[in-house]
């Protein structure tokens, strides 16, 4: 994903009252601050300095410019001095981009020996930031507040998390999701209101019949298929346990054809995420397994059984980890290991787990699918690498969307699973599996989710703030009794909020 052209705008609030000399110092200081952010840190996108804002007209003009800018994915605002907040009302009323209130101060330390009233007037972020905070809260502004010195790495980390959330927000605003076939029959959680999704989350979901993909399948040249099969053979060690050589070769051939045509289909409609369903495969040799895995690896979002919400979420979380993605995948909660003192959970799917979470090189395998009644399907098989990760799910309750996030630790797979022919991850959720599963189920979290080693809970919290949707985080601090209260309180808050 290309983030080179994207920008975060940095604005500095002040007023004319201070006079030229002070305003020049304010300008110099905010330029130095922005220079430091850009040069000393590896932020996901560049920070662009904008001239100091001194009246309501300048503020509104700036906000309209940000709204109209394709490059601007968010605005960071700093009150270096006091900026009377009535000046901000018109601008904040039109602002449509994510906002971060940077409550910092130019000097880290008070110059005890030289401090006088001139110094106090020039360096009054503590004062100006509160005036701005009042109007932002008064107007119900969705924003993140980050307080602390701008050279502090913890402070920069919070800013970086917000920028990564803004990358997800930006992607969500322009994303198109292709839904091949409808929902898996009878399944509830993968459904949802696509109009509400477009209003609240930004992205469009377009439905297609499988025949639309088959048009592309028919047009694939044999030479392209042969080239892709050659690449498969270079990339993967090949094992063939449960089918004949002929069945293996047929499946690999059909898989290459499906991958090429799916890519062309997605590119032709500028889709960044897609869904399939094993109940609608007429004309395809088998369920797209390897194709979905490889497309996810290349940055596409994917959701199985028509799950467009998870498809969009996987793409959004991949966008949030642009340039640093060490693993982000569609996943499904599958089986528990309830051994006393060693409780953990096994996640996988019928086939479609992203290769970005693999520990080492996946193997290419062909096996019959036990459900779906189609040909033996090619898939890459691997074990997920160890490390901390998050599991995120997005559900819809008719009146609103809720994101449920669980911090998890992906653990080593001590036992071989020689008969399990799919990619899998084994994890222990925070604070522990019984509490996490209880919390997830009380919150209505789905069996489909996005598992990511790159995105963190603070980023998802920032993303939900930007989108104005509910988030429930399950982590080390989760206590079921408190979580129940949170869910009940949220019920009231979000219903009132919609009125
Ligand atoms: Mn599923």
Short mmCIF file of C-alpha atoms and ligand atoms in Angstrom, two decimals:
data_model
loop_
_atom_site.label_atom_id
_atom_site.label_comp_id
_atom_site.label_asym_id
_atom_site.label_seq_id
_atom_site.Cartn_x
_atom_site.Cartn_y
_atom_site.Cartn_z
CA UNK A 1 0.00 0.00 0.00
CA UNK A 2 1.42 3.34 -1.01
CA UNK A 3 1.53 5.85 1.85
CA UNK A 4 4.10 8.18 0.22
CA UNK A 5 1.50 10.67 -0.94
CA UNK A 6 -0.42 10.78 2.32
CA UNK A 7 -0.09 13.57 4.87
CA UNK A 8 -1.09 14.54 8.39
CA UNK A 9 -1.55 18.28 8.72
CA UNK A 10 -0.09 20.04 11.75
CA UNK A 11 -1.90 23.15 12.90
CA UNK A 12 -0.95 25.58 15.65
CA UNK A 13 -3.55 27.69 17.41
CA UNK A 14 -2.92 31.25 18.57
CA UNK A 15 -4.45 34.75 18.15
CA UNK A 16 -3.46 38.23 16.91
CA UNK A 17 -3.46 39.67 20.45
CA UNK A 18 0.09 38.47 21.10
CA UNK A 19 1.73 40.67 18.47
CA UNK A 20 4.29 39.91 15.76
CA UNK A 21 7.24 39.01 17.96
CA UNK A 22 5.48 36.33 19.97
CA UNK A 23 3.69 34.96 16.90
CA UNK A 24 7.05 34.63 15.14
CA UNK A 25 8.35 32.59 18.08
CA UNK A 26 5.21 30.43 18.00
CA UNK A 27 5.75 29.82 14.28
CA UNK A 28 9.45 28.96 14.72
CA UNK A 29 8.70 26.61 17.60
CA UNK A 30 5.94 24.71 15.80
CA UNK A 31 8.18 24.36 12.71
CA UNK A 32 10.93 22.93 14.92
CA UNK A 33 8.45 20.52 16.51
CA UNK A 34 7.21 19.28 13.12
CA UNK A 35 10.79 19.00 11.85
CA UNK A 36 11.62 16.82 14.84
CA UNK A 37 8.57 14.59 14.33
CA UNK A 38 9.51 14.01 10.70
CA UNK A 39 13.27 13.59 11.04
CA UNK A 40 13.73 11.80 14.35
CA UNK A 41 10.92 9.29 14.07
CA UNK A 42 9.76 6.79 11.53
CA UNK A 43 6.16 7.90 11.35
CA UNK A 44 3.91 6.07 8.89
CA UNK A 45 3.15 9.27 6.96
CA UNK A 46 4.78 12.70 6.86
CA UNK A 47 3.58 15.59 9.03
CA UNK A 48 2.96 18.76 7.05
CA UNK A 49 3.31 22.10 8.87
CA UNK A 50 0.58 24.67 8.24
CA UNK A 51 0.75 28.41 9.07
CA UNK A 52 -0.25 29.46 12.61
CA UNK A 53 -4.03 29.99 12.91
CA UNK A 54 -5.07 33.30 14.43
CA UNK A 55 -8.74 33.83 13.60
CA UNK A 56 -11.98 32.01 12.78
CA UNK A 57 -11.74 32.59 9.04
CA UNK A 58 -8.24 31.10 8.83
CA UNK A 59 -9.36 28.08 10.85
CA UNK A 60 -12.45 27.39 8.73
CA UNK A 61 -10.49 27.85 5.48
CA UNK A 62 -7.86 25.40 6.72
CA UNK A 63 -10.51 22.81 7.67
CA UNK A 64 -12.25 23.10 4.30
CA UNK A 65 -8.87 22.61 2.63
CA UNK A 66 -8.23 19.49 4.70
CA UNK A 67 -11.68 18.12 3.87
CA UNK A 68 -11.02 18.59 0.15
CA UNK A 69 -7.52 17.12 0.23
CA UNK A 70 -7.13 13.51 -0.95
CA UNK A 71 -3.69 13.42 0.71
CA UNK A 72 -4.71 14.66 4.16
CA UNK A 73 -5.72 11.72 6.40
CA UNK A 74 -5.89 13.66 9.65
CA UNK A 75 -5.12 16.86 11.54
CA UNK A 76 -2.92 17.33 14.60
CA UNK A 77 -3.67 20.53 16.53
CA UNK A 78 -1.47 22.20 19.14
CA UNK A 79 -2.40 25.26 21.20
CA UNK A 80 1.03 26.84 21.73
CA UNK A 81 -0.60 29.89 23.29
CA UNK A 82 -4.15 30.76 24.20
CA UNK A 83 -6.49 30.59 21.21
CA UNK A 84 -9.98 31.72 22.24
CA UNK A 85 -12.18 28.77 21.42
CA UNK A 86 -15.15 30.60 19.89
CA UNK A 87 -12.75 31.11 16.97
CA UNK A 88 -12.74 27.33 16.51
CA UNK A 89 -16.49 26.67 16.36
CA UNK A 90 -17.02 27.32 12.65
CA UNK A 91 -13.94 25.32 11.67
CA UNK A 92 -14.66 22.36 13.92
CA UNK A 93 -18.25 22.33 12.65
CA UNK A 94 -17.08 21.61 9.09
CA UNK A 95 -14.08 19.39 9.93
CA UNK A 96 -14.45 15.87 8.49
CA UNK A 97 -10.97 14.46 9.08
CA UNK A 98 -9.68 12.57 12.14
CA UNK A 99 -8.32 14.95 14.78
CA UNK A 100 -5.63 14.64 17.41
CA UNK A 101 -5.29 17.28 20.09
CA UNK A 102 -1.57 17.40 20.83
CA UNK A 103 -1.36 18.81 24.33
CA UNK A 104 2.35 19.53 24.49
CA UNK A 105 4.61 22.46 25.29
CA UNK A 106 7.72 23.65 23.49
CA UNK A 107 10.10 23.62 26.47
CA UNK A 108 10.40 20.45 28.45
CA UNK A 109 11.54 22.24 31.62
CA UNK A 110 10.60 25.50 33.30
CA UNK A 111 13.59 27.92 33.11
CA UNK A 112 13.44 28.66 36.83
CA UNK A 113 15.94 31.53 36.86
CA UNK A 114 14.68 33.45 33.85
CA UNK A 115 10.93 32.80 33.82
CA UNK A 116 8.93 36.04 33.68
CA UNK A 117 5.48 37.08 32.46
CA UNK A 118 6.61 37.32 28.82
CA UNK A 119 7.69 33.70 29.01
CA UNK A 120 4.41 32.74 30.69
CA UNK A 121 2.37 34.39 27.93
CA UNK A 122 4.33 32.78 25.10
CA UNK A 123 4.35 29.28 26.61
CA UNK A 124 0.86 28.70 27.87
CA UNK A 125 -0.16 25.39 26.35
CA UNK A 126 -1.48 24.28 29.74
CA UNK A 127 -3.86 27.24 29.50
CA UNK A 128 -4.66 27.20 25.76
CA UNK A 129 -5.08 23.44 25.59
CA UNK A 130 -7.81 23.56 28.22
CA UNK A 131 -9.72 26.31 26.41
CA UNK A 132 -9.61 24.17 23.26
CA UNK A 133 -10.53 21.04 25.22
CA UNK A 134 -13.67 22.74 26.54
CA UNK A 135 -15.04 23.61 23.12
CA UNK A 136 -14.11 20.21 21.65
CA UNK A 137 -16.00 18.42 24.44
CA UNK A 138 -18.85 20.96 24.30
CA UNK A 139 -19.24 20.20 20.58
CA UNK A 140 -18.90 16.43 21.01
CA UNK A 141 -15.81 16.33 18.82
CA UNK A 142 -14.44 12.85 18.15
CA UNK A 143 -10.72 13.10 18.80
CA UNK A 144 -7.67 11.70 20.54
CA UNK A 145 -5.93 13.75 23.21
CA UNK A 146 -2.22 13.12 23.69
CA UNK A 147 -0.51 14.95 26.56
CA UNK A 148 3.22 15.12 27.26
CA UNK A 149 6.45 16.49 25.84
CA UNK A 150 6.87 16.11 22.07
CA UNK A 151 10.31 14.49 22.34
CA UNK A 152 9.10 11.80 24.73
CA UNK A 153 9.06 8.48 22.86
CA UNK A 154 5.89 7.33 24.70
CA UNK A 155 4.13 10.48 23.48
CA UNK A 156 5.39 9.92 19.93
CA UNK A 157 4.18 6.30 20.19
CA UNK A 158 0.64 7.49 20.90
CA UNK A 159 0.83 9.84 17.94
CA UNK A 160 2.12 7.02 15.75
CA UNK A 161 -0.75 4.75 16.84
CA UNK A 162 -3.24 7.46 15.89
CA UNK A 163 -1.58 7.92 12.48
CA UNK A 164 -1.86 4.16 11.86
CA UNK A 165 -5.54 4.34 12.84
CA UNK A 166 -5.95 7.23 10.38
CA UNK A 167 -4.47 5.01 7.64
CA UNK A 168 -7.22 2.49 8.41
CA UNK A 169 -9.89 5.19 8.51
CA UNK A 170 -8.69 6.55 5.17
CA UNK A 171 -8.74 3.10 3.59
CA UNK A 172 -12.21 2.41 4.97
CA UNK A 173 -13.56 5.63 3.43
CA UNK A 174 -12.61 4.67 -0.11
CA UNK A 175 -12.68 0.86 -0.07
CA UNK A 176 -14.77 -1.27 -2.39
CA UNK A 177 -15.59 -4.82 -1.29
CA UNK A 178 -16.69 -7.48 -3.82
CA UNK A 179 -19.09 -10.10 -2.52
CA UNK A 180 -19.09 -13.21 -4.69
CA UNK A 181 -22.32 -14.97 -3.91
CA UNK A 182 -24.40 -14.15 -0.86
CA UNK A 183 -24.17 -15.22 2.74
CA UNK A 184 -23.76 -18.78 3.97
CA UNK A 185 -27.33 -19.92 4.48
CA UNK A 186 -28.66 -19.66 8.06
CA UNK A 187 -25.54 -17.92 9.42
CA UNK A 188 -26.39 -14.74 11.36
CA UNK A 189 -23.25 -12.94 12.42
CA UNK A 190 -21.85 -12.50 8.90
CA UNK A 191 -24.96 -10.56 7.84
CA UNK A 192 -25.44 -6.83 8.29
CA UNK A 193 -26.79 -3.65 6.80
CA UNK A 194 -24.58 -2.57 3.93
CA UNK A 195 -26.17 0.87 3.78
CA UNK A 196 -25.33 1.45 7.44
CA UNK A 197 -21.80 0.21 6.78
CA UNK A 198 -21.36 2.78 4.04
CA UNK A 199 -22.76 5.57 6.22
CA UNK A 200 -20.80 4.65 9.37
CA UNK A 201 -17.65 3.01 8.02
CA UNK A 202 -17.36 4.48 4.51
CA UNK A 203 -16.81 1.41 2.35
CA UNK A 204 -19.04 0.08 -0.44
CA UNK A 205 -20.07 -3.57 -0.71
CA UNK A 206 -20.93 -4.76 -4.22
CA UNK A 207 -22.65 -8.07 -4.83
CA UNK A 208 -21.71 -10.34 -7.76
CA UNK A 209 -22.86 -13.68 -9.03
CA UNK A 210 -20.18 -16.31 -9.40
CA UNK A 211 -20.83 -16.15 -13.15
CA UNK A 212 -19.19 -12.71 -13.18
CA UNK A 213 -15.98 -14.35 -12.00
CA UNK A 214 -16.39 -17.25 -14.40
CA UNK A 215 -16.24 -14.82 -17.32
CA UNK A 216 -12.67 -14.08 -16.23
CA UNK A 217 -11.94 -17.76 -15.57
CA UNK A 218 -12.80 -18.65 -19.19
CA UNK A 219 -10.38 -16.07 -20.55
CA UNK A 220 -7.23 -17.19 -18.72
CA UNK A 221 -4.47 -18.30 -21.14
CA UNK A 222 -2.87 -21.69 -20.64
CA UNK A 223 0.59 -20.06 -20.69
CA UNK A 224 -0.34 -17.80 -17.76
CA UNK A 225 -1.51 -20.83 -15.82
CA UNK A 226 1.73 -22.70 -16.56
CA UNK A 227 3.78 -19.69 -15.40
CA UNK A 228 1.90 -19.45 -12.14
CA UNK A 229 2.22 -23.20 -11.49
CA UNK A 230 5.97 -22.80 -12.01
CA UNK A 231 5.96 -20.05 -9.38
CA UNK A 232 4.02 -22.28 -6.98
CA UNK A 233 6.62 -24.99 -7.41
CA UNK A 234 9.42 -22.49 -6.75
CA UNK A 235 7.77 -20.94 -3.71
CA UNK A 236 6.44 -23.97 -1.86
CA UNK A 237 7.71 -27.36 -0.89
CA UNK A 238 5.06 -29.67 -2.32
CA UNK A 239 3.48 -32.53 -0.42
CA UNK A 240 0.70 -34.69 -1.79
CA UNK A 241 -0.72 -36.93 0.84
CA UNK A 242 -4.36 -37.68 0.23
CA UNK A 243 -4.95 -37.45 -3.53
CA UNK A 244 -3.56 -39.11 -6.67
CA UNK A 245 -0.92 -37.37 -8.80
CA UNK A 246 -3.53 -36.68 -11.40
CA UNK A 247 -5.95 -35.14 -8.88
CA UNK A 248 -3.08 -33.09 -7.51
CA UNK A 249 -2.14 -31.72 -10.91
CA UNK A 250 -5.74 -30.94 -11.82
CA UNK A 251 -6.28 -29.11 -8.54
CA UNK A 252 -3.09 -27.01 -8.87
CA UNK A 253 -4.01 -26.16 -12.46
CA UNK A 254 -7.53 -25.09 -11.48
CA UNK A 255 -6.20 -23.19 -8.49
CA UNK A 256 -3.82 -21.18 -10.68
CA UNK A 257 -6.68 -20.41 -13.05
CA UNK A 258 -8.86 -19.24 -10.13
CA UNK A 259 -6.06 -17.07 -8.70
CA UNK A 260 -5.38 -15.35 -12.03
CA UNK A 261 -9.05 -14.70 -12.72
CA UNK A 262 -9.80 -13.51 -9.16
CA UNK A 263 -6.92 -11.05 -9.37
CA UNK A 264 -8.17 -9.73 -12.71
CA UNK A 265 -11.72 -9.50 -11.43
CA UNK A 266 -10.64 -7.53 -8.33
CA UNK A 267 -8.32 -5.27 -10.32
CA UNK A 268 -10.96 -4.55 -12.95
CA UNK A 269 -13.37 -3.24 -10.30
CA UNK A 270 -10.70 -1.68 -8.05
CA UNK A 271 -11.79 -3.96 -5.19
CA UNK A 272 -9.51 -4.21 -2.17
CA UNK A 273 -11.45 -6.89 -0.31
CA UNK A 274 -13.67 -9.82 -1.30
CA UNK A 275 -15.75 -12.67 -0.01
CA UNK A 276 -16.58 -16.13 -1.30
CA UNK A 277 -18.93 -18.82 -0.07
CA UNK A 278 -18.58 -22.58 -0.41
CA UNK A 279 -22.34 -22.84 -0.95
CA UNK A 280 -22.00 -21.03 -4.26
CA UNK A 281 -19.20 -22.50 -6.37
CA UNK A 282 -21.06 -23.44 -9.58
CA UNK A 283 -18.54 -23.63 -12.39
CA UNK A 284 -15.44 -23.53 -10.16
CA UNK A 285 -13.45 -26.71 -9.61
CA UNK A 286 -13.04 -25.99 -5.90
CA UNK A 287 -13.33 -23.41 -3.17
CA UNK A 288 -10.68 -20.70 -3.72
CA UNK A 289 -8.24 -21.62 -0.95
CA UNK A 290 -4.72 -20.99 -2.16
CA UNK A 291 -5.95 -18.02 -4.24
CA UNK A 292 -7.57 -16.38 -1.19
CA UNK A 293 -4.43 -17.04 0.88
CA UNK A 294 -2.12 -15.50 -1.72
CA UNK A 295 -4.38 -12.52 -2.37
CA UNK A 296 -4.50 -11.81 1.38
CA UNK A 297 -0.72 -12.06 1.51
CA UNK A 298 -0.62 -9.37 -1.20
CA UNK A 299 -2.79 -7.03 0.88
CA UNK A 300 -6.38 -7.88 -0.04
CA UNK A 301 -9.00 -8.23 2.65
CA UNK A 302 -10.89 -11.53 2.72
CA UNK A 303 -13.96 -12.90 4.49
CA UNK A 304 -15.34 -16.42 4.02
CA UNK A 305 -19.03 -17.41 3.71
CA UNK A 306 -20.01 -13.94 2.49
CA UNK A 307 -18.52 -12.17 5.52
CA UNK A 308 -17.99 -8.70 4.02
CA UNK A 309 -17.51 -7.04 7.44
CA UNK A 310 -14.49 -9.19 8.23
CA UNK A 311 -13.17 -8.87 4.66
CA UNK A 312 -13.22 -5.07 5.02
CA UNK A 313 -11.73 -5.29 8.52
CA UNK A 314 -8.81 -7.44 7.30
CA UNK A 315 -8.07 -4.91 4.55
CA UNK A 316 -8.42 -1.99 6.99
CA UNK A 317 -5.99 -3.61 9.45
CA UNK A 318 -3.55 -4.39 6.65
CA UNK A 319 -3.71 -0.71 5.66
CA UNK A 320 -3.04 0.27 9.29
CA UNK A 321 0.14 -1.79 9.24
CA UNK A 322 1.39 -0.52 5.85
CA UNK A 323 5.15 -1.01 5.59
CA UNK A 324 5.47 -2.90 8.88
CA UNK A 325 3.03 -5.79 8.48
CA UNK A 326 4.44 -8.89 10.13
CA UNK A 327 1.19 -10.81 9.85
CA UNK A 328 -2.50 -9.96 9.49
CA UNK A 329 -5.07 -12.60 8.57
CA UNK A 330 -8.66 -13.68 8.42
CA UNK A 331 -9.14 -16.35 11.10
CA UNK A 332 -11.85 -18.40 12.78
CA UNK A 333 -12.14 -19.65 16.35
CA UNK A 334 -12.18 -23.42 16.07
CA UNK A 335 -11.20 -25.78 18.88
CA UNK A 336 -10.23 -25.46 22.56
CA UNK A 337 -7.56 -27.28 24.51
CA UNK A 338 -8.91 -27.33 28.06
CA UNK A 339 -6.00 -29.12 29.73
CA UNK A 340 -5.69 -27.84 33.26
CA UNK A 341 -2.87 -25.29 33.51
CA UNK A 342 -2.32 -25.32 29.74
CA UNK A 343 -5.54 -23.94 28.28
CA UNK A 344 -5.33 -22.61 24.74
CA UNK A 345 -7.29 -22.19 21.54
CA UNK A 346 -6.76 -23.41 18.00
CA UNK A 347 -7.77 -21.02 15.22
CA UNK A 348 -7.89 -21.92 11.52
CA UNK A 349 -10.38 -22.00 8.67
CA UNK A 350 -11.55 -24.41 5.99
CA UNK A 351 -8.61 -23.12 3.90
CA UNK A 352 -8.28 -19.37 3.91
CA UNK A 353 -5.60 -18.20 6.34
CA UNK A 354 -3.12 -15.53 5.20
CA UNK A 355 0.46 -16.63 4.61
CA UNK A 356 1.74 -13.45 6.28
CA UNK A 357 1.29 -15.09 9.70
CA UNK A 358 3.26 -18.23 8.74
CA UNK A 359 6.25 -19.38 10.74
CA UNK A 360 8.60 -20.33 7.90
CA UNK A 361 7.68 -21.42 4.40
CA UNK A 362 4.20 -22.91 3.93
CA UNK A 363 3.81 -26.22 2.13
CA UNK A 364 1.47 -26.65 -0.81
CA UNK A 365 -1.04 -29.42 -0.31
CA UNK A 366 -4.12 -30.79 -2.03
CA UNK A 367 -6.83 -32.53 -0.04
CA UNK A 368 -10.52 -33.20 -0.50
CA UNK A 369 -12.82 -30.86 1.44
CA UNK A 370 -15.12 -32.62 3.83
CA UNK A 371 -17.90 -30.08 3.21
CA UNK A 372 -18.94 -28.20 0.07
CA UNK A 373 -19.14 -31.16 -2.31
CA UNK A 374 -16.52 -29.94 -4.78
CA UNK A 375 -13.11 -30.99 -6.08
CA UNK A 376 -10.02 -31.46 -3.92
CA UNK A 377 -8.72 -28.02 -3.02
CA UNK A 378 -5.16 -26.66 -3.11
CA UNK A 379 -4.10 -24.73 -0.04
CA UNK A 380 -0.92 -23.67 1.68
CA UNK A 381 -0.43 -25.24 5.09
CA UNK A 382 1.59 -23.72 7.91
CA UNK A 383 1.78 -22.97 11.60
CA UNK A 384 1.48 -19.36 12.82
CA UNK A 385 4.61 -17.80 14.33
CA UNK A 386 4.80 -16.99 18.02
CA UNK A 387 4.22 -13.53 19.42
CA UNK A 388 1.71 -11.05 20.81
CA UNK A 389 -1.26 -10.26 18.57
CA UNK A 390 -4.81 -8.95 18.57
CA UNK A 391 -7.98 -10.64 17.43
CA UNK A 392 -10.63 -8.18 16.21
CA UNK A 393 -14.23 -8.77 15.20
CA UNK A 394 -16.85 -6.37 13.86
CA UNK A 395 -20.53 -7.10 14.41
CA UNK A 396 -23.74 -5.21 13.68
CA UNK A 397 -26.72 -4.94 16.01
CA UNK A 398 -29.15 -3.17 13.72
CA UNK A 399 -28.68 0.19 15.41
CA UNK A 400 -24.87 0.19 15.45
CA UNK A 401 -21.57 -1.53 14.79
CA UNK A 402 -19.46 -2.88 17.63
CA UNK A 403 -15.82 -3.91 17.43
CA UNK A 404 -14.63 -6.56 19.86
CA UNK A 405 -10.88 -6.85 20.39
CA UNK A 406 -8.97 -9.45 22.38
CA UNK A 407 -5.26 -9.29 23.14
CA UNK A 408 -3.78 -12.75 22.57
CA UNK A 409 -0.41 -14.49 22.69
CA UNK A 410 0.26 -16.82 19.78
CA UNK A 411 2.12 -19.78 21.24
CA UNK A 412 4.36 -22.55 19.98
CA UNK A 413 2.61 -25.64 18.66
CA UNK A 414 4.19 -28.32 20.80
CA UNK A 415 2.28 -31.20 19.24
CA UNK A 416 2.36 -32.16 15.59
CA UNK A 417 -1.04 -32.30 13.93
CA UNK A 418 -0.17 -34.59 11.01
CA UNK A 419 -3.75 -35.12 9.92
CA UNK A 420 -4.84 -31.48 10.02
CA UNK A 421 -4.58 -30.23 6.42
CA UNK A 422 -5.00 -26.48 7.02
CA UNK A 423 -3.00 -23.47 8.21
CA UNK A 424 -3.53 -22.81 11.91
CA UNK A 425 -2.66 -20.63 14.86
CA UNK A 426 -2.60 -21.63 18.52
CA UNK A 427 -3.07 -18.92 21.13
CA UNK A 428 -3.81 -18.00 24.72
CA UNK A 429 -6.09 -14.98 25.06
CA UNK A 430 -5.74 -12.27 27.74
CA UNK A 431 -6.48 -12.32 30.61
CA UNK A 432 -7.13 -16.10 30.31
CA UNK A 433 -9.20 -18.20 27.94
CA UNK A 434 -12.32 -18.72 30.09
CA UNK A 435 -12.57 -14.99 30.90
CA UNK A 436 -11.78 -13.92 27.34
CA UNK A 437 -14.25 -16.34 25.77
CA UNK A 438 -16.95 -15.34 28.27
CA UNK A 439 -16.34 -11.66 27.53
CA UNK A 440 -16.24 -12.21 23.75
CA UNK A 441 -19.51 -14.13 23.82
CA UNK A 442 -21.26 -11.63 26.11
CA UNK A 443 -20.17 -8.85 23.74
CA UNK A 444 -21.58 -10.76 20.75
CA UNK A 445 -18.22 -11.19 18.98
CA UNK A 446 -18.23 -13.32 15.83
CA UNK A 447 -16.50 -16.64 15.10
CA UNK A 448 -14.73 -14.83 12.24
CA UNK A 449 -12.12 -12.22 13.07
CA UNK A 450 -8.92 -10.55 11.96
CA UNK A 451 -5.76 -11.73 13.68
CA UNK A 452 -2.84 -9.30 13.55
CA UNK A 453 0.66 -9.16 15.00
CA UNK A 454 1.12 -5.62 13.68
CA UNK A 455 -1.96 -3.72 14.84
CA UNK A 456 -2.39 -2.96 18.56
CA UNK A 457 -5.40 -2.26 20.77
CA UNK A 458 -4.69 1.47 21.04
CA UNK A 459 -4.75 1.77 17.24
CA UNK A 460 -8.10 -0.03 17.08
CA UNK A 461 -9.45 2.18 19.85
CA UNK A 462 -8.34 5.25 17.89
CA UNK A 463 -9.90 3.84 14.71
CA UNK A 464 -13.27 3.27 16.42
CA UNK A 465 -13.14 6.82 17.82
CA UNK A 466 -12.60 8.15 14.28
CA UNK A 467 -15.46 6.05 12.92
CA UNK A 468 -17.67 6.85 15.90
CA UNK A 469 -18.38 3.19 16.61
CA UNK A 470 -18.36 1.18 19.81
CA UNK A 471 -15.32 -0.83 20.89
CA UNK A 472 -15.03 -3.48 23.59
CA UNK A 473 -11.46 -4.41 24.53
CA UNK A 474 -10.68 -7.68 26.29
CA UNK A 475 -7.18 -7.65 27.82
CA UNK A 476 -5.20 -8.13 31.05
CA UNK A 477 -7.58 -5.80 32.90
CA UNK A 478 -10.85 -7.48 31.92
CA UNK A 479 -13.18 -8.41 34.78
CA UNK A 480 -16.49 -9.96 33.70
CA UNK A 481 -18.60 -8.05 36.22
CA UNK A 482 -17.17 -4.73 34.99
CA UNK A 483 -17.50 -5.78 31.36
CA UNK A 484 -21.20 -6.50 31.84
CA UNK A 485 -21.67 -2.98 33.21
CA UNK A 486 -19.74 -1.55 30.27
CA UNK A 487 -21.96 -3.42 27.81
CA UNK A 488 -25.14 -2.22 29.54
CA UNK A 489 -23.89 1.39 29.68
CA UNK A 490 -22.86 1.28 26.03
CA UNK A 491 -26.32 0.02 25.13
CA UNK A 492 -27.84 3.22 26.50
CA UNK A 493 -25.12 5.54 25.22
CA UNK A 494 -25.14 4.35 21.63
CA UNK A 495 -28.96 4.25 21.42
CA UNK A 496 -29.21 7.82 22.73
CA UNK A 497 -26.38 8.90 20.48
CA UNK A 498 -28.29 7.80 17.38
CA UNK A 499 -31.42 9.75 18.34
MN1 LIG B 1 -16.02 -19.53 8.55
#
